[in-house]
Structures are given as C-alpha cells and as structure tokens.
Coordinates of C-alpha atoms in Angstrom, one line a residue:
M1319 CA 112.7 154.0 57.1
R1320 CA 109.5 154.6 58.7
T1321 CA 109.1 157.6 61.1
L1322 CA 107.8 157.0 64.6
R1323 CA 104.5 158.5 63.7
Q1324 CA 104.1 156.3 60.7
S1325 CA 105.0 153.2 62.7
M1326 CA 102.5 154.1 65.5
T1327 CA 99.7 154.8 63.0
A1328 CA 100.4 151.5 61.1
L1329 CA 100.4 149.6 64.4
L1330 CA 97.0 151.0 65.5
L1331 CA 95.5 150.6 62.1
A1332 CA 96.5 147.0 62.1
A1333 CA 95.1 146.5 65.6
L1334 CA 91.8 148.1 64.6
S1335 CA 91.5 146.1 61.4
V1336 CA 92.0 142.8 63.4
T1337 CA 89.7 143.6 66.4
S1338 CA 87.0 145.7 64.8
G1339 CA 85.8 143.6 61.8
A1340 CA 83.6 145.9 59.8
G1341 CA 84.5 149.0 61.8
H1342 CA 83.3 147.7 65.2
A1343 CA 85.1 148.8 68.4
A1344 CA 88.0 146.7 69.6
Q1345 CA 87.0 144.2 72.2
Q1346 CA 88.7 143.9 75.6
D1347 CA 89.9 140.3 75.0
S1348 CA 91.6 141.2 71.7
L1349 CA 93.7 144.0 73.0
Q1350 CA 97.5 143.6 73.2
P1351 CA 99.3 145.0 76.3
V1352 CA 102.1 147.4 75.8
I1353 CA 104.6 147.2 78.6
N1354 CA 106.9 149.9 80.0
A1355 CA 106.4 152.3 77.1
G1356 CA 107.7 155.8 76.9
D1357 CA 110.9 157.6 75.9
R1358 CA 111.1 160.0 78.9
K1359 CA 111.9 158.1 82.1
L1360 CA 113.0 158.8 85.7
E1361 CA 115.9 156.5 86.6
F1362 CA 117.1 156.0 90.2
D1363 CA 119.1 153.5 92.2
W1364 CA 116.7 151.6 94.6
P1365 CA 116.6 147.8 94.0
M1366 CA 113.8 147.5 96.5
V1367 CA 111.4 149.3 94.3
K1368 CA 110.3 147.8 91.0
I1369 CA 107.8 149.5 88.6
G1370 CA 105.8 148.2 85.7
T1371 CA 103.4 150.0 83.4
G1372 CA 100.9 148.5 81.0
E1373 CA 98.8 150.2 78.3
Y1374 CA 96.2 149.5 75.8
A1375 CA 97.0 151.9 72.9
E1376 CA 93.5 151.5 71.5
G1377 CA 92.1 153.3 74.6
P1378 CA 94.4 154.8 75.3
T1379 CA 94.4 153.8 78.9
G1380 CA 96.7 152.0 81.3
V1381 CA 98.0 150.9 84.7
T1382 CA 101.1 151.4 86.9
V1383 CA 102.3 148.8 89.4
F1384 CA 104.8 149.4 92.2
R1385 CA 106.2 146.1 93.4
F1386 CA 108.5 145.8 96.5
G1387 CA 111.3 143.4 97.2
R1388 CA 109.6 142.3 100.4
R1389 CA 106.5 143.3 102.4
V1390 CA 106.5 147.0 103.5
L1391 CA 104.7 149.2 105.9
G1392 CA 101.9 151.4 104.4
A1393 CA 99.7 154.3 105.3
V1394 CA 97.1 156.3 103.3
D1395 CA 95.5 159.7 103.2
V1396 CA 92.4 160.4 101.1
R1397 CA 91.1 163.8 100.0
G1398 CA 88.5 165.1 97.6
G1399 CA 84.9 164.1 96.9
G1400 CA 85.2 161.0 94.7
P1401 CA 87.9 158.5 95.6
G1402 CA 88.1 155.0 94.2
T1403 CA 90.4 152.7 96.3
V1404 CA 91.2 149.2 97.3
N1405 CA 92.2 148.1 100.9
T1406 CA 92.6 151.7 102.3
D1407 CA 90.5 150.8 105.3
Y1408 CA 93.0 148.1 106.3
L1409 CA 95.9 150.6 106.2
R1410 CA 94.0 153.0 108.4
L1411 CA 94.1 150.4 111.3
G1412 CA 97.8 151.3 111.8
Y1413 CA 99.2 147.8 112.5
N1414 CA 102.9 147.9 113.2
A1415 CA 103.7 145.2 110.7
P1416 CA 104.9 145.4 107.1
E1417 CA 102.2 143.8 105.0
V1418 CA 102.0 145.7 101.7
D1419 CA 103.2 143.9 98.6
T1420 CA 102.2 146.3 95.8
V1421 CA 100.6 149.7 95.1
V1422 CA 98.6 149.9 91.9
F1423 CA 97.3 152.9 90.0
S1424 CA 94.9 152.5 87.2
G1425 CA 92.8 154.3 84.6
G1426 CA 89.3 153.1 83.9
S1427 CA 87.5 154.6 86.8
W1428 CA 85.9 152.1 89.1
Y1429 CA 86.3 149.4 86.5
G1430 CA 90.0 149.9 86.9
L1431 CA 89.9 148.7 90.5
E1432 CA 90.1 145.2 88.9
S1433 CA 93.8 146.0 88.3
T1434 CA 94.6 146.0 92.1
T1435 CA 92.9 142.7 92.9
A1436 CA 94.4 141.2 89.7
V1437 CA 97.9 142.0 90.9
A1438 CA 97.2 140.3 94.2
T1439 CA 96.0 137.1 92.5
A1440 CA 99.1 137.1 90.2
L1441 CA 101.3 137.1 93.3
K1442 CA 99.4 134.0 94.5
D1443 CA 99.6 132.4 91.0
E1444 CA 103.4 133.0 91.0
G1445 CA 103.7 131.2 94.4
E1446 CA 105.0 134.3 96.2
R1447 CA 101.8 134.4 98.3
S1448 CA 99.3 131.7 99.3
G1449 CA 96.0 131.1 100.9
N1450 CA 97.3 131.0 104.5
W1451 CA 95.9 133.8 106.6
D1452 CA 99.4 135.2 107.3
N1453 CA 100.5 135.0 103.7
I1454 CA 97.7 136.6 101.8
A1455 CA 98.8 139.1 99.1
L1456 CA 98.1 142.7 100.1
S1457 CA 97.7 145.0 97.1
V1458 CA 96.5 148.5 97.7
G1459 CA 95.4 150.8 94.9
A1460 CA 93.5 153.7 93.4
I1461 CA 92.0 154.8 90.1
I1462 CA 91.5 157.8 88.0
Y1463 CA 88.6 158.7 85.7
D1464 CA 89.8 158.7 82.1
F1465 CA 86.5 158.2 80.1
G1466 CA 84.1 160.9 79.0
D1467 CA 85.1 163.4 76.5
R1468 CA 88.9 162.7 76.6
R1469 CA 88.6 159.5 74.4
L1470 CA 86.0 158.0 72.1
N1471 CA 85.7 154.5 73.6
E1472 CA 85.2 152.8 77.0
I1473 CA 88.2 150.4 77.0
Y1474 CA 89.5 149.9 80.5
P1475 CA 92.6 148.4 82.1
D1476 CA 91.8 144.8 83.0
K1477 CA 93.2 141.8 84.8
R1478 CA 95.4 140.8 81.9
L1479 CA 96.9 144.2 81.5
A1480 CA 97.6 144.6 85.2
Q1481 CA 99.2 141.2 85.6
A1482 CA 101.4 141.9 82.5
A1483 CA 102.6 145.1 84.1
L1484 CA 103.4 143.3 87.4
R1485 CA 105.5 140.7 85.6
G1486 CA 107.2 143.4 83.6
A1487 CA 108.2 145.4 86.7
Q1488 CA 111.8 146.6 86.7
P1489 CA 113.9 148.3 89.4
G1490 CA 114.6 152.0 89.2
V1491 CA 112.8 153.0 86.0
F1492 CA 109.6 155.0 85.8
P1493 CA 108.0 156.3 82.6
L1494 CA 107.1 160.0 82.8
G1495 CA 104.2 161.8 81.1
A1496 CA 101.2 160.2 79.4
Q1497 CA 102.1 156.6 80.2
G1498 CA 100.8 153.8 82.4
A1499 CA 97.9 154.9 84.6
G1500 CA 98.3 158.5 83.3
R1501 CA 97.9 157.5 79.6
S1502 CA 94.7 159.6 79.2
A1503 CA 95.0 161.8 82.2
R1504 CA 93.9 165.5 81.9
S1505 CA 94.3 168.5 84.1
G1506 CA 92.9 172.0 84.4
Q1507 CA 89.3 171.4 83.7
F1508 CA 88.3 173.8 86.5
F1509 CA 89.4 176.7 84.4
G1510 CA 88.7 175.0 81.1
C1511 CA 92.4 174.5 80.4
N1512 CA 91.7 170.8 79.5
V1513 CA 95.3 169.8 78.7
H1514 CA 96.9 166.4 78.5
S1515 CA 98.5 165.2 81.7
G1516 CA 100.2 162.1 82.9
Q1517 CA 102.3 160.5 85.6
G1518 CA 105.3 162.0 87.2
G1519 CA 108.1 160.8 89.5
A1520 CA 111.1 162.3 91.3
Y1521 CA 113.8 160.9 93.6
R1522 CA 116.2 162.3 96.2
Q1523 CA 118.7 160.9 98.5
V1524 CA 119.8 162.7 101.7
G1525 CA 122.6 160.8 103.4
P1526 CA 121.4 157.3 104.0
V1527 CA 117.7 158.3 103.4
K1528 CA 116.1 157.6 100.1
I1529 CA 112.8 159.4 99.1
A1530 CA 110.8 158.7 95.9
A1531 CA 107.5 160.4 94.9
F1532 CA 105.2 159.3 92.2
T1533 CA 101.9 160.8 91.1
V1534 CA 99.2 160.4 88.4
V1535 CA 97.9 163.9 87.8
N1536 CA 94.3 163.9 86.6
A1537 CA 93.6 167.1 88.6
F1538 CA 90.6 169.4 88.3
G1539 CA 93.0 172.2 89.1
V1540 CA 96.0 173.4 87.1
V1541 CA 99.6 172.3 87.5
T1542 CA 101.6 175.2 89.0
D1543 CA 105.4 175.6 89.0
R1544 CA 107.5 177.1 91.8
D1545 CA 107.3 180.6 90.1
G1546 CA 103.6 180.5 90.5
K1547 CA 102.8 180.0 86.8
V1548 CA 100.4 177.6 85.1
V1549 CA 102.5 174.9 83.4
A1550 CA 100.0 174.0 80.7
C1551 CA 96.6 175.4 79.6
N1552 CA 94.4 176.0 76.6
P1553 CA 93.7 179.6 77.8
G1554 CA 90.4 181.5 77.3
A1555 CA 90.2 184.6 75.2
N1556 CA 92.3 187.6 76.4
W1557 CA 93.8 185.7 79.3
P1558 CA 97.0 187.2 80.7
Q1559 CA 100.4 185.7 79.8
P1560 CA 102.1 184.3 81.7
L1561 CA 99.1 182.7 83.2
R1562 CA 99.1 182.5 87.0
P1563 CA 96.6 180.5 89.1
T1564 CA 96.6 183.3 91.7
D1565 CA 95.1 185.7 89.1
L1566 CA 92.4 183.1 88.1
L1567 CA 91.6 182.2 91.7
A1568 CA 91.5 185.7 93.0
G1569 CA 89.2 186.7 90.1
M1570 CA 86.6 184.0 90.7
P1571 CA 84.0 183.7 89.3
D1572 CA 84.7 186.2 86.5
S1573 CA 88.1 184.6 85.6
R1574 CA 86.2 181.6 84.2
K1575 CA 83.9 183.5 81.9
P1576 CA 85.9 184.5 78.8
G1577 CA 85.7 181.6 76.5
W1578 CA 84.9 179.2 79.3
Q1579 CA 82.2 176.6 78.9
P1580 CA 81.2 174.3 81.7
P1581 CA 81.4 170.5 80.8
K1582 CA 78.1 168.9 79.8
E1583 CA 78.8 166.1 82.3
A1584 CA 80.0 166.6 85.8
A1585 CA 83.8 166.8 86.0
R1586 CA 85.6 163.6 87.2
N1587 CA 89.1 164.2 88.3
T1588 CA 91.6 162.5 90.6
T1589 CA 95.3 162.7 91.5
V1590 CA 96.7 159.5 93.0
S1591 CA 100.1 159.5 94.5
L1592 CA 102.7 157.5 96.3
V1593 CA 105.7 158.5 98.5
I1594 CA 108.3 155.9 99.4
V1595 CA 111.0 156.3 102.1
N1596 CA 113.6 153.7 103.1
Q1597 CA 113.7 155.0 106.7
T1598 CA 112.0 152.9 109.3
L1599 CA 109.0 154.8 110.8
E1600 CA 106.3 153.9 113.3
P1601 CA 102.8 153.7 111.7
A1602 CA 101.7 157.0 113.3
L1603 CA 104.7 158.9 111.9
L1604 CA 104.3 157.3 108.5
Q1605 CA 100.6 158.4 108.5
R1606 CA 101.8 161.9 109.4
I1607 CA 104.1 161.8 106.4
A1608 CA 101.2 160.9 104.2
V1609 CA 99.1 163.8 105.5
Q1610 CA 102.0 166.3 105.3
V1611 CA 103.0 165.4 101.8
H1612 CA 99.4 165.3 100.5
T1613 CA 98.7 168.7 102.0
S1614 CA 101.8 170.1 100.4
M1615 CA 100.5 169.1 96.9
A1616 CA 98.0 172.0 97.1
R1617 CA 101.0 174.2 96.0
G1618 CA 101.5 172.3 92.8
L1619 CA 97.8 171.7 92.0
Q1620 CA 95.5 174.6 92.3
P1621 CA 92.7 174.2 93.4
F1622 CA 93.3 170.9 95.1
A1623 CA 91.0 168.2 96.7
T1624 CA 87.7 169.6 95.3
E1625 CA 84.4 167.9 95.3
Y1626 CA 85.2 166.6 91.8
D1627 CA 88.6 165.2 92.8
G1628 CA 89.2 161.8 94.4
D1629 CA 92.7 162.4 95.6
V1630 CA 94.5 159.5 97.3
L1631 CA 98.1 159.3 98.6
Y1632 CA 99.8 156.2 99.8
A1633 CA 103.0 156.4 102.0
I1634 CA 105.4 153.4 102.1
S1635 CA 108.3 152.7 104.4
T1636 CA 110.6 150.0 103.2
G1637 CA 112.4 149.9 106.5
E1638 CA 115.9 149.5 105.1
V1639 CA 117.4 152.2 107.3
D1640 CA 116.7 152.1 111.0
E1641 CA 116.4 155.0 113.4
Q1642 CA 119.9 154.4 114.9
T1643 CA 121.6 155.0 111.5
P1644 CA 123.7 158.2 111.5
G1645 CA 122.1 160.8 109.2
V1646 CA 118.5 159.7 109.5
L1647 CA 115.9 162.5 109.4
T1648 CA 113.2 163.6 111.9
S1649 CA 109.7 162.8 110.6
V1650 CA 109.0 166.6 110.1
D1651 CA 112.2 167.1 108.0
L1652 CA 111.4 163.9 106.1
G1653 CA 107.9 165.2 105.4
V1654 CA 109.2 168.6 104.2
I1655 CA 111.7 167.1 101.8
A1656 CA 109.2 164.5 100.6
G1657 CA 106.8 167.3 99.8
E1658 CA 109.4 169.0 97.7
V1659 CA 110.1 165.8 95.9
M1660 CA 106.4 165.3 95.3
W1661 CA 106.2 168.8 93.7
D1662 CA 109.0 167.8 91.4
A1663 CA 107.0 164.7 90.5
I1664 CA 103.9 166.8 89.8
L1665 CA 105.9 169.0 87.4
A1666 CA 107.4 165.9 85.7
S1667 CA 103.9 164.6 84.9
V1668 CA 103.1 167.2 82.3
P1669 CA 103.7 165.8 78.8
E1670 CA 104.6 167.8 75.7
Q1671 CA 101.3 169.1 74.4
P1672 CA 100.3 168.3 70.8
R1673 CA 100.5 171.1 68.2
A1674 CA 97.4 172.2 66.4
F1675 CA 97.4 171.9 62.6
Q1676 CA 97.2 175.3 60.9
P1677 CA 94.7 175.8 58.1
N1678 CA 96.4 176.5 54.7
K1679 CA 94.2 178.4 52.2
R1680 CA 96.5 177.5 49.4
V1681 CA 95.7 173.8 49.7
K1682 CA 93.0 172.8 47.3
V1683 CA 91.4 169.3 47.8
A1684 CA 90.7 167.5 44.6
A1685 CA 87.0 166.5 44.0
A1686 CA 88.1 162.9 43.8
D1687 CA 89.6 163.1 47.2
L1688 CA 86.6 164.8 48.7
E1689 CA 84.5 161.9 47.5
K1690 CA 87.0 159.4 48.8
Y1691 CA 87.0 160.9 52.3
A1692 CA 83.2 161.1 52.5
G1693 CA 81.4 158.4 54.4
E1694 CA 80.7 157.2 57.9
Y1695 CA 83.4 156.2 60.3
K1696 CA 82.9 154.2 63.5
F1697 CA 85.2 154.7 66.5
S1698 CA 83.3 152.6 69.0
D1699 CA 79.8 151.5 69.8
I1700 CA 79.2 155.0 71.2
V1701 CA 80.9 157.3 68.7
S1702 CA 80.6 157.5 64.9
V1703 CA 81.2 160.4 62.5
R1704 CA 79.7 161.2 59.1
V1705 CA 81.9 163.1 56.7
A1706 CA 80.3 164.7 53.6
N1707 CA 81.3 166.7 50.6
E1708 CA 79.1 169.8 50.6
G1709 CA 79.8 172.2 47.7
G1710 CA 83.5 171.4 47.5
K1711 CA 83.9 171.6 51.3
L1712 CA 84.4 168.7 53.7
V1713 CA 82.1 168.8 56.7
A1714 CA 81.8 166.3 59.6
R1715 CA 79.1 165.6 62.1
A1716 CA 78.9 163.1 65.0
I1717 CA 76.1 160.6 64.5
G1718 CA 76.7 158.2 67.4
A1719 CA 75.6 158.5 71.0
R1720 CA 78.3 161.1 71.8
D1721 CA 80.3 164.0 70.3
A1722 CA 83.7 163.3 68.7
F1723 CA 85.7 166.1 70.4
A1724 CA 85.1 169.3 68.3
I1725 CA 82.8 167.3 65.9
K1726 CA 79.5 167.7 67.5
K1727 CA 76.1 166.0 67.1
Q1728 CA 74.0 169.1 66.9
S1729 CA 75.5 170.5 63.7
A1730 CA 78.1 169.8 61.1
V1731 CA 81.5 171.5 61.3
E1732 CA 83.8 172.3 58.3
L1733 CA 87.2 170.5 58.1
L1734 CA 89.7 173.1 57.0
P1735 CA 92.5 171.7 54.7
V1736 CA 96.1 171.8 56.0
A1737 CA 98.0 169.4 53.7
P1738 CA 97.0 166.4 51.6
G1739 CA 94.9 164.2 53.8
D1740 CA 95.2 166.5 56.8
F1741 CA 92.5 168.9 58.1
T1742 CA 91.7 170.8 61.2
V1743 CA 88.9 172.2 63.2
P1744 CA 90.2 175.4 64.9
G1745 CA 89.1 176.6 68.3
R1746 CA 90.1 176.8 71.9
Y1747 CA 90.5 173.0 71.8
P1748 CA 91.6 172.5 68.2
L1749 CA 91.1 169.1 66.5
N1750 CA 93.6 167.6 64.1
V1751 CA 92.1 165.3 61.5
R1752 CA 93.8 162.8 59.1
F1753 CA 92.5 160.4 56.5
V1754 CA 94.6 157.3 55.9
D1755 CA 93.7 154.1 54.0
G1756 CA 89.9 154.3 54.6
K1757 CA 90.4 155.3 58.3
L1758 CA 89.7 158.6 60.0
I1759 CA 92.3 159.6 62.6
L1760 CA 91.4 162.3 65.1
N1761 CA 94.4 163.9 66.8
P1762 CA 97.0 161.7 65.1
G1763 CA 99.9 161.0 67.4
H1764 CA 100.2 159.8 71.0
W1765 CA 96.5 160.3 71.8
Q1766 CA 95.0 159.4 68.4
Q1767 CA 91.6 157.8 68.0
I1768 CA 90.9 155.8 64.8
G1769 CA 87.6 155.3 63.1
A1770 CA 87.0 152.7 60.4
K1771 CA 84.9 153.5 57.4
F1772 CA 81.6 151.7 57.0
A1773 CA 81.5 149.4 54.0
Q1774 CA 79.5 151.0 51.3

C-alpha cells in the first residue's frame, strides 16, 4: 500500500508530466482544483456558516470562501501598509442592512482578488442573485502575498478555483494550517524566522451567543502564545531558548543581527481575518467589534500591522439572536471574548513544520547515480536548476531568473547525501532534495516543488 507521501508525490509528478510537456511550467488552465483538503480541521455547530477551500497543489496556493445562509451585516477594519481588498469601501458606509453574501480570502497577491469577484458571479450564475439593483451579489474579500522566495512559480488562485471552493462549501468544517488561502503563507520574516504558516479558526458559544474567528496568518511578525513564547521560528545563531518576542523586540536592532539576513526583495506580508457573531448588532457596534478584535491581535502577532503588512479584518453579524434574548452580551464583552477566540485562531494557524534531512557520511552515492542525477531541471519559466557531478560530489546551481531556495544563482552548492536519492543543503533554512524518476523535488512533502529534467 502506498504511503501518503508516495501518493502525494505520484499525484504531483503525474500533474507535472501532463501540464508541463518537456519540463515547462504548469499552465493555469490545466490545473486541477483540490477542494476542502487537510487532515486537521475545526468542527463547530453553526448551519448558517458554510466554508469551502480550494487549492492548486502545483503552486501551492489557494482560496478560502465563507458563504452565509442568507445576507448578513458586515464591517471592516484595515491596518498595515499594503492591503489588497474588494468592496471594503462599501462596508465603511455603515448601512443598517444585511447585504454581504460571502467573504473570500485568497493567495496570489492582487491577482487573487479575482477570487472575490468570481464568487459573486457564481452566485449570479446559480440564480441566487440577479442583475436587479437590490439583488446584486455582494462578496467582500482580501488577499495575501504568497509569491517571491516561498515557491518557485507564479501560479495564482483564479476564477475556476474560487467558484469550485464556493460550490464545495460545507457547514461547520474549517481546515487548519497550510490549507486554502493559507497554503503558502509564512510568518516571522521580520526576525528572519521564515516559517510555514497557514489559516486558523476557533469557535466559542456563550449562552445563546455564537462567536467564530478565522484568520490567514501571513504575518511579518512572529506568532506568540499566551505564555509569551514564539510558537515557530528558524532561530539565528545563539538565540535564547525558549524564544520570546519581548527579548527580540527589546533588543532591537541588535536582536536581528546574529545569522539574520534581510530579504533581497521588500517583504510582503498580510494577515486577513474574519470574526462572525450571531448576535444582532447595529453597524456602529459591529464596526467597534472589528476594531477591538483587530487591535487585540497584536498580542498574538508581534510586531503587528507594520508597513509591510496589509492586515484586514471583516466582522459579520448573522443576526440570528436579537438584543432581547436572555444571555446576550454587551458589545464590549462580546469584543473581549471574540479577541480571545481570535488568539486561539492565530495559534491554530501554525502547521507542523517540516523536518530537515540530516547528512549521513556513511552514504556513498554510486558513480552511475551521480551521472543519472546530473542535468538541468525546470520548475517554471522563472526557476531552473543545474545539477552536476564534480569529482564524485553532487553540486547544484540555479540558472533561471531566480534562486531556488538555498540553491543560489551566484555559486554552486553541494548536495550532501542522506539516503539513496535523498540529499540536503544544511543551514538556517535547510533544503531537502530528492531525485525521483527524472524529477528533482525540493522540500518533498506538503510544500514540495517539482522540476522536470530537460531532455538530453
């Protein structure tokens, strides 16, 4: 029986062979949506809230769609220096009418904004909305930046993926970690932690009041737990353990020096979030909930709302519990509890980090295998890698427009053997390497990137 890793590798190799021809990058129109993927999920009882996720494994990148049982009241709070949103200005007008149909989060930077408008047109195509002025679909949404050095292609979530996620939406189930819009999210770049991130969710019911919080954490800062510790980081040399953001922040700028290297391109980070309550609220109070919860997120993400973040939070009231219902909360109490639920969501966003391969000096690679692995591998139109046998050692160098993670353009790096077919490039950001059936797989597993060997 195949292992999960073998099945995943086979699936992506097959997809690559179909869409890339002689090693060319997969084309957008050939990609196959993966709907509602992920083993770790939040489950909660709220029929009004349906959630669908769509992913392109070849990116990897994705989209997350929140669909409501009927139109709901919305508000928005925007922080940071680089937001990308759809229809936020309309929500700021504060109309006392429920008009929001969906909230959409997407990877793909500004290209991913297509996901939000695609969901709206799908509602029209389904007949749920029309062209009448009082029945236009209102989808609001925001994007994260998941290009750059975190993957080796520029595949983006498109109309087809977003509409598939909408149609696959199901009540009370939310995939956690590196899924949906958080498929290639990253956190901690401010301190050079550069760890995989994802999407998180949490739910709480207090009497008749239901509160759900969802977030895609692509933060410049680090995820911080309630004990004041950094949840995940690739630390610099001689950094203290346990690592606390207070130590790093208080020690600025020296705390970033040991082993820290600034990114070659300007950092692009964003955390996009959604808080949903079933309690009826006036627009001004719902707006205050948005501000209060968004502000509270600075505890779980440090630093928060920097110039390089584009943080956006939507607040939704489904209006299922009116203000006369015994046990409803004041807006301040509601905001406090929702802030705690959002912190839980932030913590739930962190996926299990991949383990670095460890070099094994006892592994000797046969000369025939060295020659078999040598060659040029194409990951996309912007990234290619040349592997060569130099004196019985395998070395690799990026020859495309961009680096391939720890395989750089400026000089070749040695691939240290781990096991038959497996190699590694050690460092603060270790790179796992695997050769399989004429393919070069970098970081095999959930975030793998596959390069096809050029025909000789």
